[in-house]
PDB file of C-alpha atoms in Angstrom:
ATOM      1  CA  UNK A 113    -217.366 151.748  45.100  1.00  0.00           C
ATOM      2  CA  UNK A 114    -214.937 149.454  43.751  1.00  0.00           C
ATOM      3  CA  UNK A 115    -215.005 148.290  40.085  1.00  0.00           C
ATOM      4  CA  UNK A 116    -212.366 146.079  39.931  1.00  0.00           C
ATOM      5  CA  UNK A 117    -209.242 145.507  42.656  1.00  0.00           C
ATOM      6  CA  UNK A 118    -207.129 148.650  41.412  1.00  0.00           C
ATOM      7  CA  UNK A 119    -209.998 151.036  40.095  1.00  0.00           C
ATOM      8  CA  UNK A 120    -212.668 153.252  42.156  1.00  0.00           C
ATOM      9  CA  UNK A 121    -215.395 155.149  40.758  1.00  0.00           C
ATOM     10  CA  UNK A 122    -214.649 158.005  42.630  1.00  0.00           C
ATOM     11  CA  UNK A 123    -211.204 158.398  40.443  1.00  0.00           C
ATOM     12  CA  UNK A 124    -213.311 158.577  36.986  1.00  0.00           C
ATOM     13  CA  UNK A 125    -214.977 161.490  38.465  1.00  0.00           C
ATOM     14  CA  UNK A 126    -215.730 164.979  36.208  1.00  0.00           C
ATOM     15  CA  UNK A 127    -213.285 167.516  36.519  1.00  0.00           C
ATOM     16  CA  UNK A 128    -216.546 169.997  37.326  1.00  0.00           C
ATOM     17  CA  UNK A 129    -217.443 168.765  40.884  1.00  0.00           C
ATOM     18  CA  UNK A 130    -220.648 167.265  39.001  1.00  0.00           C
ATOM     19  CA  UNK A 131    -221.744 163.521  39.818  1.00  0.00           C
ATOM     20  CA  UNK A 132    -222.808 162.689  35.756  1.00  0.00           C
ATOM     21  CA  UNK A 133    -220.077 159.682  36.645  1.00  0.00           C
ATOM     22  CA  UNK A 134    -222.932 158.106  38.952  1.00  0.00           C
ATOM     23  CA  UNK A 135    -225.661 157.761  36.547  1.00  0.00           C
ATOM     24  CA  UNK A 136    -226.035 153.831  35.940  1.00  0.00           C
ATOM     25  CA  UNK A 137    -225.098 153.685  32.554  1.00  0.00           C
ATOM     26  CA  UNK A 138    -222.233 155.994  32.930  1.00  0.00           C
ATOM     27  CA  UNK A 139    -221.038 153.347  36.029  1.00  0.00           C
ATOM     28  CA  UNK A 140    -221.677 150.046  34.160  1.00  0.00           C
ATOM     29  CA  UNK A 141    -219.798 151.475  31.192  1.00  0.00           C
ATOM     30  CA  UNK A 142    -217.030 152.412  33.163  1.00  0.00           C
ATOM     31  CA  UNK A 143    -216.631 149.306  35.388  1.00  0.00           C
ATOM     32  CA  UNK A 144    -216.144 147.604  31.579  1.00  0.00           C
ATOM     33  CA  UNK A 145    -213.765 149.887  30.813  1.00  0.00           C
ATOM     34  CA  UNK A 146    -211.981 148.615  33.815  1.00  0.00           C
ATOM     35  CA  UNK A 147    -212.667 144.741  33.374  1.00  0.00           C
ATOM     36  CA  UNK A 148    -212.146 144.787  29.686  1.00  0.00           C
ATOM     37  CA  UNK A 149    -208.356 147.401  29.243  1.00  0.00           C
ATOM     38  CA  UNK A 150    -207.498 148.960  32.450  1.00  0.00           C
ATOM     39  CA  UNK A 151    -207.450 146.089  35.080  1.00  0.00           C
ATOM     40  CA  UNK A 152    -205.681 144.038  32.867  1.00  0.00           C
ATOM     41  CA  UNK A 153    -203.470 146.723  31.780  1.00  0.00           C
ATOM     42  CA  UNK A 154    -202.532 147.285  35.367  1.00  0.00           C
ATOM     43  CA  UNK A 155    -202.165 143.756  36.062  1.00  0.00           C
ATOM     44  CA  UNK A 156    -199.501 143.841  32.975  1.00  0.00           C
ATOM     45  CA  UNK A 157    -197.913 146.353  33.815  1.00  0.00           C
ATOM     46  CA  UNK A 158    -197.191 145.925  37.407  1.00  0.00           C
ATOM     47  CA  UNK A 159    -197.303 149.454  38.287  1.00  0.00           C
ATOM     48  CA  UNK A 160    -199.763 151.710  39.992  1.00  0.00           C
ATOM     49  CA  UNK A 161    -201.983 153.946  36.922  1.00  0.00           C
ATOM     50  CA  UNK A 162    -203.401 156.835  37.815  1.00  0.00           C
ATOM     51  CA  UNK A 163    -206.661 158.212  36.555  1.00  0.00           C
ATOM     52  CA  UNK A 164    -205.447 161.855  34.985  1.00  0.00           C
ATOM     53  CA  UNK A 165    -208.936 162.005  33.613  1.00  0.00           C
ATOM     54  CA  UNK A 166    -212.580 159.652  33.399  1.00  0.00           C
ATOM     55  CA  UNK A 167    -216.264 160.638  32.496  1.00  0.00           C
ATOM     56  CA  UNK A 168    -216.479 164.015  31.107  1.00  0.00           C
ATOM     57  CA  UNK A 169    -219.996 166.201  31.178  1.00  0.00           C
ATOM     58  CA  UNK A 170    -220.820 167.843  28.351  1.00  0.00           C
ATOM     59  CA  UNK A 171    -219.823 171.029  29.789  1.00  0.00           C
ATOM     60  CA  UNK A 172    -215.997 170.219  31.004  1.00  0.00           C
ATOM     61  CA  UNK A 173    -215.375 168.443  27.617  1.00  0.00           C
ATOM     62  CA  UNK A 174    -215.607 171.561  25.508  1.00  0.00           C
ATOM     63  CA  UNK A 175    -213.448 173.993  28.404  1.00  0.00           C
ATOM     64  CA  UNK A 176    -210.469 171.172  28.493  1.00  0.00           C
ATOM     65  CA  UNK A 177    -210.750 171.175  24.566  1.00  0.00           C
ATOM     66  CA  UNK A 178    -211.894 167.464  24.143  1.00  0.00           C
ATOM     67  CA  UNK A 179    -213.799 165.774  20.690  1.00  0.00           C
ATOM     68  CA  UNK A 180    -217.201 166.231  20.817  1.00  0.00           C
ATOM     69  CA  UNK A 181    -217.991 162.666  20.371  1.00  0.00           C
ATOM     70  CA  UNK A 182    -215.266 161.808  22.819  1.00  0.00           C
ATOM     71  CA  UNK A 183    -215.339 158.613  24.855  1.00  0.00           C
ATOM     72  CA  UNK A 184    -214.923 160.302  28.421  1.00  0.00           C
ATOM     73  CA  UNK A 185    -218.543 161.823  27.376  1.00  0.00           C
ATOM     74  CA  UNK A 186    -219.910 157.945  27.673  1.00  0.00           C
ATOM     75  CA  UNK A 187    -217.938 156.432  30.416  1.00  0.00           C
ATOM     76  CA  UNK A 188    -215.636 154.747  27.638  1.00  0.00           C
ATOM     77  CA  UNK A 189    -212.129 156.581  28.466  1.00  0.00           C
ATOM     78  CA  UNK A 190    -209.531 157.150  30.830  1.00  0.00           C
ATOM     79  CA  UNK A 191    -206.365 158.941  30.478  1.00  0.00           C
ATOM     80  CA  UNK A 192    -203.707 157.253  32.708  1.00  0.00           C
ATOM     81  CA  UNK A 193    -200.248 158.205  34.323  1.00  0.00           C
ATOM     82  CA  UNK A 194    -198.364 155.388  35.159  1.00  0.00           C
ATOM     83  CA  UNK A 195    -196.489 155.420  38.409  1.00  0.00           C
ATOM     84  CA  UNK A 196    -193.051 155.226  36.615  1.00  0.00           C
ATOM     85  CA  UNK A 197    -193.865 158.102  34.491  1.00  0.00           C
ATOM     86  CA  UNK A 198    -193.674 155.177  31.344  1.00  0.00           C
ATOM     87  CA  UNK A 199    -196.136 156.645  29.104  1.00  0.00           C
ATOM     88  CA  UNK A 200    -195.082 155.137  25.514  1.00  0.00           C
ATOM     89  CA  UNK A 201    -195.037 151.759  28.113  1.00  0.00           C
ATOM     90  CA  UNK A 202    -198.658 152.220  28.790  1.00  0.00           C
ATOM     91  CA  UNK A 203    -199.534 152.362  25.108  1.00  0.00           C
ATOM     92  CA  UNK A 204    -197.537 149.896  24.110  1.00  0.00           C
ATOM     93  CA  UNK A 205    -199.694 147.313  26.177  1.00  0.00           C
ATOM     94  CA  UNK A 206    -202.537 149.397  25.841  1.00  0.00           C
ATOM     95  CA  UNK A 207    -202.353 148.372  21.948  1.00  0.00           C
ATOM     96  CA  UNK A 208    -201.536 144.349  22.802  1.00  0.00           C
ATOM     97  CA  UNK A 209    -204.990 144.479  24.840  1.00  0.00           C
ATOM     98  CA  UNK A 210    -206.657 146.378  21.540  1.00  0.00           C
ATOM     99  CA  UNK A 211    -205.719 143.815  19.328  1.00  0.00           C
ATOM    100  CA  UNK A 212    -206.783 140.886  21.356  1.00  0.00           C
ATOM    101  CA  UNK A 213    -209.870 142.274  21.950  1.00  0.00           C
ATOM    102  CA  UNK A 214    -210.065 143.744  18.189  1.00  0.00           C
ATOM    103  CA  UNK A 215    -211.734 146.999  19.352  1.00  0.00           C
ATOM    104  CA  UNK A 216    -210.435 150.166  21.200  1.00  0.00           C
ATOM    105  CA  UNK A 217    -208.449 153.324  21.321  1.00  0.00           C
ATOM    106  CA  UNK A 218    -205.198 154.479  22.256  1.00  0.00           C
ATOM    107  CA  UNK A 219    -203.074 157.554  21.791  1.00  0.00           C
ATOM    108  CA  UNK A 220    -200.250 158.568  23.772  1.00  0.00           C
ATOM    109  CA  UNK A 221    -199.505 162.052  24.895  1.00  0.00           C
ATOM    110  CA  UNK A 222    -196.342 163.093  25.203  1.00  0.00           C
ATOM    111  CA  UNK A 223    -196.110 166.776  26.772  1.00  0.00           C
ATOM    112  CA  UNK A 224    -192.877 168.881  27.838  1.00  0.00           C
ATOM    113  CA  UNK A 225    -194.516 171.542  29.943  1.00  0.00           C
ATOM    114  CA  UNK A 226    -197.502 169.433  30.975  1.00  0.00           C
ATOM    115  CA  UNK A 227    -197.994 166.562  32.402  1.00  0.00           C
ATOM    116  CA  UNK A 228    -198.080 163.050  29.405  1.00  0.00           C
ATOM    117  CA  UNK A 229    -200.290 160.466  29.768  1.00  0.00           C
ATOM    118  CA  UNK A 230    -201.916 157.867  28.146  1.00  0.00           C
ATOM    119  CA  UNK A 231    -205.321 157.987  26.398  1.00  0.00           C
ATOM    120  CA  UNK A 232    -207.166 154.550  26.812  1.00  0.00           C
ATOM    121  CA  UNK A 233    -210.841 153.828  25.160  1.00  0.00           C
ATOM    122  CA  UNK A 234    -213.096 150.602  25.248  1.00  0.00           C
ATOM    123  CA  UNK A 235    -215.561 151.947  21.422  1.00  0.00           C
ATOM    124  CA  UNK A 236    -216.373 149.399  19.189  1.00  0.00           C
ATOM    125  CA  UNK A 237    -214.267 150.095  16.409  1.00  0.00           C
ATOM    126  CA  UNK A 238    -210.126 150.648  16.520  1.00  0.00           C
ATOM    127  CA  UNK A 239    -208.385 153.960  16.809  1.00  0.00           C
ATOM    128  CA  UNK A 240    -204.497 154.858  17.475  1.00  0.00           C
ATOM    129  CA  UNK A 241    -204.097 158.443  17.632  1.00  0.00           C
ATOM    130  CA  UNK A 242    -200.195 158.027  17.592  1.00  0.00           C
ATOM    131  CA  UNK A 243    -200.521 155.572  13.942  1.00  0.00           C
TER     132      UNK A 243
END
Protein backbone atom coordinates (compact mmCIF):
# COMPACT_ATOMS: atom_id res chain seq x y z
CA UNK A 1 0.00 0.00 0.00
CA UNK A 2 1.20 3.23 -1.06
CA UNK A 3 0.98 6.35 1.17
CA UNK A 4 2.28 8.83 -0.84
CA UNK A 5 4.47 8.47 -4.38
CA UNK A 6 7.93 7.66 -2.56
CA UNK A 7 6.66 5.91 0.76
CA UNK A 8 5.13 2.22 1.32
CA UNK A 9 3.77 0.92 4.39
CA UNK A 10 5.56 -2.07 4.17
CA UNK A 11 9.00 0.08 4.78
CA UNK A 12 7.59 1.49 8.31
CA UNK A 13 7.33 -2.03 9.31
CA UNK A 14 8.54 -3.32 13.15
CA UNK A 15 11.84 -4.58 13.34
CA UNK A 16 10.05 -7.85 15.22
CA UNK A 17 8.32 -9.49 12.17
CA UNK A 18 5.00 -8.21 14.01
CA UNK A 19 2.20 -6.39 11.83
CA UNK A 20 1.30 -3.56 14.91
CA UNK A 21 2.20 -1.14 11.65
CA UNK A 22 -1.28 -2.35 10.10
CA UNK A 23 -3.59 -1.41 12.78
CA UNK A 24 -5.69 1.66 11.32
CA UNK A 25 -4.59 4.19 13.50
CA UNK A 26 -1.03 3.18 13.37
CA UNK A 27 -1.54 3.47 9.16
CA UNK A 28 -3.45 6.81 9.11
CA UNK A 29 -0.82 8.24 11.44
CA UNK A 30 1.84 7.17 9.40
CA UNK A 31 0.51 8.10 5.91
CA UNK A 32 0.54 11.87 7.77
CA UNK A 33 3.77 11.45 8.68
CA UNK A 34 4.43 11.00 5.05
CA UNK A 35 2.07 13.83 3.61
CA UNK A 36 2.93 16.29 6.28
CA UNK A 37 7.52 15.86 6.59
CA UNK A 38 8.67 12.98 4.62
CA UNK A 39 7.10 13.39 1.08
CA UNK A 40 7.93 16.78 1.06
CA UNK A 41 11.23 16.23 2.48
CA UNK A 42 11.95 13.85 -0.32
CA UNK A 43 10.55 16.04 -2.84
CA UNK A 44 13.25 18.74 -1.41
CA UNK A 45 15.73 16.90 -1.32
CA UNK A 46 15.79 15.16 -4.57
CA UNK A 47 17.25 12.05 -3.36
CA UNK A 48 15.97 8.62 -2.58
CA UNK A 49 15.38 8.29 1.76
CA UNK A 50 15.39 5.23 3.11
CA UNK A 51 13.30 4.05 6.00
CA UNK A 52 16.23 2.82 8.66
CA UNK A 53 13.38 2.51 11.08
CA UNK A 54 9.11 3.21 11.36
CA UNK A 55 6.42 1.96 13.93
CA UNK A 56 7.96 0.36 16.84
CA UNK A 57 5.88 -2.31 19.23
CA UNK A 58 6.22 -1.95 22.56
CA UNK A 59 8.43 -4.83 22.76
CA UNK A 60 11.29 -3.85 19.99
CA UNK A 61 11.35 -0.25 21.43
CA UNK A 62 12.82 -1.22 24.77
CA UNK A 63 15.56 -4.12 23.02
CA UNK A 64 16.85 -1.26 20.38
CA UNK A 65 17.01 1.13 23.50
CA UNK A 66 14.31 3.70 22.31
CA UNK A 67 12.21 6.50 24.78
CA UNK A 68 9.42 5.06 26.17
CA UNK A 69 7.11 7.64 24.94
CA UNK A 70 8.85 7.54 21.61
CA UNK A 71 7.08 8.51 18.40
CA UNK A 72 7.87 5.18 16.39
CA UNK A 73 5.51 3.65 19.32
CA UNK A 74 2.46 5.81 17.57
CA UNK A 75 3.20 5.76 13.94
CA UNK A 76 4.73 9.42 14.35
CA UNK A 77 8.58 8.66 13.38
CA UNK A 78 10.88 7.55 10.90
CA UNK A 79 14.53 7.46 10.94
CA UNK A 80 15.85 8.06 7.37
CA UNK A 81 19.16 7.42 5.35
CA UNK A 82 19.41 9.47 2.54
CA UNK A 83 20.74 7.97 -0.63
CA UNK A 84 23.86 10.29 -0.63
CA UNK A 85 24.70 9.33 2.81
CA UNK A 86 23.83 13.46 3.63
CA UNK A 87 22.59 13.08 7.03
CA UNK A 88 23.18 16.74 8.61
CA UNK A 89 21.37 17.53 4.83
CA UNK A 90 18.34 15.67 5.88
CA UNK A 91 18.01 17.62 9.11
CA UNK A 92 18.72 20.62 7.85
CA UNK A 93 15.41 20.50 5.71
CA UNK A 94 13.92 18.36 8.10
CA UNK A 95 14.00 21.60 10.49
CA UNK A 96 12.75 24.18 7.43
CA UNK A 97 9.57 21.75 7.20
CA UNK A 98 9.33 21.97 11.35
CA UNK A 99 9.19 25.48 11.36
CA UNK A 100 6.68 25.96 8.66
CA UNK A 101 4.55 23.66 10.07
CA UNK A 102 5.46 24.93 13.80
CA UNK A 103 5.39 21.36 15.23
CA UNK A 104 7.82 18.33 14.98
CA UNK A 105 11.03 16.61 15.81
CA UNK A 106 14.32 16.19 14.50
CA UNK A 107 17.67 14.94 15.68
CA UNK A 108 20.42 13.82 13.65
CA UNK A 109 22.59 10.86 14.33
CA UNK A 110 25.82 10.89 13.47
CA UNK A 111 27.58 7.34 14.11
CA UNK A 112 31.29 6.15 13.20
CA UNK A 113 30.88 2.42 13.58
CA UNK A 114 27.17 2.37 12.78
CA UNK A 115 25.24 3.36 10.36
CA UNK A 116 23.84 7.73 10.86
CA UNK A 117 20.65 8.67 10.05
CA UNK A 118 18.18 11.05 10.53
CA UNK A 119 15.43 11.03 13.19
CA UNK A 120 12.16 12.66 11.76
CA UNK A 121 8.76 13.10 14.01
CA UNK A 122 5.27 14.66 13.08
CA UNK A 123 4.13 15.36 17.63
CA UNK A 124 2.46 18.34 18.32
CA UNK A 125 4.92 20.24 20.04
CA UNK A 126 8.80 21.04 18.72
CA UNK A 127 11.85 19.03 19.59
CA UNK A 128 15.61 19.15 18.11
CA UNK A 129 17.62 16.62 19.72
CA UNK A 130 20.86 18.13 18.09
CA UNK A 131 19.80 22.08 19.73
Amino acid sequence: MNLTDNFKLSEFACGCGCKGHEQPEIVAALRLLCERRLQPLRDRLGVALKVYTGFRCVAFNKRCGGAKRSQHLYGKAADLIPADGNVERVGDEARAIMAELRSGGVKVYRRQKRVSFTHVDDRSGRWDGNR
